[in-house]
Coordinates of C-alpha atoms and ligand atoms in Angstrom, one line a residue:
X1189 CA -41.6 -30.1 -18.5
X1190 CA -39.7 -31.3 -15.7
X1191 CA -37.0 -28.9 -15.9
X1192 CA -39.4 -26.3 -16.4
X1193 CA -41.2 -27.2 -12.8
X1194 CA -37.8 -27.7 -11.3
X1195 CA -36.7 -24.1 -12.3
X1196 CA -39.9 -23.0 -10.6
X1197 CA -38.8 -24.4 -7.9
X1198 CA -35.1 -22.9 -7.7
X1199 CA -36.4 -19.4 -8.7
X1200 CA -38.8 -19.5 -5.3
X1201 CA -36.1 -21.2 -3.3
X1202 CA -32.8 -19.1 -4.2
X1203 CA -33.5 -16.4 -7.4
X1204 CA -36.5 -14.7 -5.6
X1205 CA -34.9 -14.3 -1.8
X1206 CA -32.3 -11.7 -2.6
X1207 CA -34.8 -9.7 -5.2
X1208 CA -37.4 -10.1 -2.8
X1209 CA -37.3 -6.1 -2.3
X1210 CA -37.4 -5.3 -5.5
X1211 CA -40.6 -8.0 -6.1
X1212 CA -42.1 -6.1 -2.6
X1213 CA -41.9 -3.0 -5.1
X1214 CA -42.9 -3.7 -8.0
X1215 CA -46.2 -5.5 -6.9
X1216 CA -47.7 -2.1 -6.6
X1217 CA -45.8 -0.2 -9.3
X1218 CA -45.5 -0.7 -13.0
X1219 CA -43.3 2.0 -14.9
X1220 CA -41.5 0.0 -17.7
X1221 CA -39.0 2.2 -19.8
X1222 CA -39.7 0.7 -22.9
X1223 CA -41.9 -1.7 -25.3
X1224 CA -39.7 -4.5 -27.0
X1225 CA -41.3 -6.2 -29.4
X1226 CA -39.1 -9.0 -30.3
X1227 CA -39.8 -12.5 -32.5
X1228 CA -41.1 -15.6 -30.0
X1229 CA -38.1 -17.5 -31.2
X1230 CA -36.6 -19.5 -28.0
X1231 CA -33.3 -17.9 -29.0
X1232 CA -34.2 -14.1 -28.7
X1233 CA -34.9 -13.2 -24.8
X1234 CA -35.2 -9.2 -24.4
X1235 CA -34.4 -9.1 -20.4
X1236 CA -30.9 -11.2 -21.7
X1237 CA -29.5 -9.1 -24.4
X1238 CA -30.4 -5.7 -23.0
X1239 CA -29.6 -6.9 -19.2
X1240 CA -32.8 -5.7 -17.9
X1241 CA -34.2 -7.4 -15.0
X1242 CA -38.5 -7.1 -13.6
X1243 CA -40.4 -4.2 -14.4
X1244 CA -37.9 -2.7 -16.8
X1245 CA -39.2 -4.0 -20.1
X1246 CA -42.8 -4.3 -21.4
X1247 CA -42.7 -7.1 -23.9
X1248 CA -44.8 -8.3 -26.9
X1249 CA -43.3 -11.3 -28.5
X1250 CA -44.9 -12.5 -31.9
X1251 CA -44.0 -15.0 -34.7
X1252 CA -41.4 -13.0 -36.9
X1253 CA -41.8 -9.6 -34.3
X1254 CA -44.6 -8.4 -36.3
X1255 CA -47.1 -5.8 -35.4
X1256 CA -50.4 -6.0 -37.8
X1257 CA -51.8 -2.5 -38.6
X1258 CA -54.3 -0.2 -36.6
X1259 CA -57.2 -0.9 -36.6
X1260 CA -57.3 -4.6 -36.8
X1261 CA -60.3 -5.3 -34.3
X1262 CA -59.6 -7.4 -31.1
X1263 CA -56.0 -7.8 -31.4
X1264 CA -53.7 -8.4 -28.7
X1265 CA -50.4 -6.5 -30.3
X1266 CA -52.7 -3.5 -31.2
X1267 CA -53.8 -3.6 -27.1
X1268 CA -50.2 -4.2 -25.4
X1269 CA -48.8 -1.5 -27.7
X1270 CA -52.0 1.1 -27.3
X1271 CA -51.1 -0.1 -23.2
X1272 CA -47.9 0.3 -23.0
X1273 CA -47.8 4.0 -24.7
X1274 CA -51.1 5.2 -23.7
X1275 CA -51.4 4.5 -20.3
X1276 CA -47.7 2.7 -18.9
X1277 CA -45.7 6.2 -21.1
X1278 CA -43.1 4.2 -22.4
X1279 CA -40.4 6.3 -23.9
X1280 CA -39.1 3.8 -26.3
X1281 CA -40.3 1.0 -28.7
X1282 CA -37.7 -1.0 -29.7
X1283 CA -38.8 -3.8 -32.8
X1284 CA -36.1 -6.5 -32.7
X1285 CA -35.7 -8.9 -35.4
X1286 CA -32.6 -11.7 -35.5
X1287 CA -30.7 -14.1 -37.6
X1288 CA -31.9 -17.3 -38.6
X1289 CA -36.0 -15.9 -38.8
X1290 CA -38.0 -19.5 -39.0
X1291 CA -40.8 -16.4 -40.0
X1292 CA -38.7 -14.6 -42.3
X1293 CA -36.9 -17.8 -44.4
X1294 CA -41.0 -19.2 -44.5
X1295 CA -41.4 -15.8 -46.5
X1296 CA -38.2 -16.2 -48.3
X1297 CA -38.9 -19.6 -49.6
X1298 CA -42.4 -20.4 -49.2
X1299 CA -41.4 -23.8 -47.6
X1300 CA -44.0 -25.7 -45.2
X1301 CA -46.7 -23.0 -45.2
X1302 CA -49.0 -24.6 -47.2
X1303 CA -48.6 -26.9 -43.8
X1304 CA -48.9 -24.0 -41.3
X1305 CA -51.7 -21.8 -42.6
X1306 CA -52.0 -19.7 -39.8
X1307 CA -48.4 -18.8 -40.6
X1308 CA -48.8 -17.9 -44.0
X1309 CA -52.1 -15.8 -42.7
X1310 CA -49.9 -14.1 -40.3
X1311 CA -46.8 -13.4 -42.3
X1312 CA -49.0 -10.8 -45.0
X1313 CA -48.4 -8.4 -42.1
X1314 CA -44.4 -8.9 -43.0
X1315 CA -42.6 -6.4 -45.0
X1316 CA -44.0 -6.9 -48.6
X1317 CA -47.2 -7.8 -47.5
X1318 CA -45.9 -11.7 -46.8
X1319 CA -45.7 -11.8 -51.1
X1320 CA -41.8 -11.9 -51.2
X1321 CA -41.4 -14.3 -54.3
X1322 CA -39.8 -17.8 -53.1
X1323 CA -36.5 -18.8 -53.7
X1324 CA -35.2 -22.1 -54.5
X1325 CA -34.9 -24.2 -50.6
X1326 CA -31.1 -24.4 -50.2
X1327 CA -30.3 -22.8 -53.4
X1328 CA -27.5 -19.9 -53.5
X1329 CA -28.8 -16.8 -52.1
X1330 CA -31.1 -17.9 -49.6
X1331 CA -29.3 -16.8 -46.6
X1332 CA -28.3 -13.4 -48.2
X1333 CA -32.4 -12.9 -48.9
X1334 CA -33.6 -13.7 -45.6
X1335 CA -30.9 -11.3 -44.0
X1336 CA -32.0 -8.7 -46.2
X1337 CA -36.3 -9.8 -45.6
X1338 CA -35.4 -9.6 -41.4
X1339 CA -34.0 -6.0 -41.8
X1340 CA -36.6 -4.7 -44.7
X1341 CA -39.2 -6.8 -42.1
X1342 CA -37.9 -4.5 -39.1
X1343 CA -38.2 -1.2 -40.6
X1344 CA -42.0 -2.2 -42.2
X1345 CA -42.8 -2.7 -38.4
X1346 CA -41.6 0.5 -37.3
X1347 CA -43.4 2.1 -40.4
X1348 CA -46.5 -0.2 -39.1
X1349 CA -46.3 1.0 -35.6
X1350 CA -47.1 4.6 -36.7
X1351 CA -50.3 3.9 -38.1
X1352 CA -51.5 3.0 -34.5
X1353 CA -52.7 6.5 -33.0
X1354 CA -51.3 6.0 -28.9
X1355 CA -47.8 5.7 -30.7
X1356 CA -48.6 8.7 -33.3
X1357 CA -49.8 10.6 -30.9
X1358 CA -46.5 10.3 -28.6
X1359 CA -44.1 10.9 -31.6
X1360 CA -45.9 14.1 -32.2
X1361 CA -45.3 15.3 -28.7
X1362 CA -42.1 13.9 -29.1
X1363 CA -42.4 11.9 -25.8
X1364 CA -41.5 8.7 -27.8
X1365 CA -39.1 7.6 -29.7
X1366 CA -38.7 4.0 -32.7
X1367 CA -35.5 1.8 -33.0
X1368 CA -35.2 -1.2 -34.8
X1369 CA -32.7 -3.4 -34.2
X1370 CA -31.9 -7.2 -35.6
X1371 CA -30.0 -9.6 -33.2
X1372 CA -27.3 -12.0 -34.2
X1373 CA -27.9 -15.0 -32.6
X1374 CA -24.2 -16.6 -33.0
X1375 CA -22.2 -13.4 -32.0
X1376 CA -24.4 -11.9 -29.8
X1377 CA -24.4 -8.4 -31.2
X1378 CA -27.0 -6.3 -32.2
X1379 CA -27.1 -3.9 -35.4
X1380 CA -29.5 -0.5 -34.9
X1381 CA -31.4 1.0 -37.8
X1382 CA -30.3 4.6 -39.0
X1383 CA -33.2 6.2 -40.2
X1384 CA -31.2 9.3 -41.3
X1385 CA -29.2 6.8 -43.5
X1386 CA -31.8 4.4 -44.2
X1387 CA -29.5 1.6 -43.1
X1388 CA -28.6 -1.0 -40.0
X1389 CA -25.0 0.2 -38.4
X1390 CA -22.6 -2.9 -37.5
X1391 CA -22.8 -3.5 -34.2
X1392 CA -20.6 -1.6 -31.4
X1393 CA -18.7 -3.4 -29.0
Ligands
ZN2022 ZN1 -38.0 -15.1 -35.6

């Protein structure tokens, strides 16, 4: 926790100074250009990999970037998306997943959830409905499955966000647009989802 106190510190004392304008003008204006709605791994920070700085992104971050369907009652993900479309007017919603899911390999193999059962509650909103039948831990193939379960997962979340009426409303106006996208932690890159094709496109650049 130190660190975490210290960096509080050096933000006030040399990161804030020479944004202070910018802080001045955004603490009366919020106009985000777009919802990311990204995984709460450590490894996966929106305002890194899209070199966006404050007030440019409005982010929801859940275990395994999932968004539960409309209506679910007093859900947080259903208010920052009905938010962020409704009343901020994002143009975008991107859903990011990324390599190495601790979510999606939970799916994949069913290991630890009888442990975690908030987890295994949570995942049934995963593409599949969280019922992906286990594979062996370790065995051949598992790496290859939970690729394949974080890009299947991305595109059921897009599919997902359409059931929730500020975002179907916007598409029909065509003031909005869906992208998914899945992050590779170890290169960097990101792959975007065609929807024309129904497939991810290797990365560019
Ligand atoms: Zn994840």
């Amino acid at each position: 926790m130190q660190d975490i106190t210290d960096g509080l510190r050096r933000f006030r004392r040399e990161a804030f100074p020479p944004r202070a304008a910018l802080f001045a003008e955004l603490a009366g204006r919020h106009r985000p250009e777009a919802l990311f709605i990204g995984c709460s791994d450590s490894r996966v920070v929106p305002e890194l990999i899209t070199q966006r700085g404050p007030g440019e992104l409005f982010v929801v971050r859940t275990a395994g970037n999932l968004v539960p369907p409309h209506p679910a009652g007093a859900d947080g993900v259903a208010a920052s998306i009905e938010y962020a479309v409704g009343a901020l007017g994002v143009r975008d919603v991107v859903v990011c997943g990324h390599s190495d899911c601790g979510a999606m390999t939970a799916l994949a193999t069913g290991d630890g959830l009888d442990r975690l059962p908030s987890v295994a509650a949570w995942l049934r909103h995963a593409a599949g409905g969280g019922a992906a039948a286990p594979v062996a831990d370790g065995g051949p193939g598992v790496e290859q499955r939970v690729a394949a379960l974080v890009r299947a997962n991305v595109v059921a979340q897009l599919d997902r966000l359409r059931t929730h009426p500020s975002v179907a409303e916007a598409l029909e106006r065509r003031a909005l647009a869906l992208h998914g996208w899945v992050f590779d932690i170890a290169s960097g890159t990101v792959e975007a989802y065609d929807p024309a094709e129904r497939r991810f496109r290797p990365p560019v650049g």
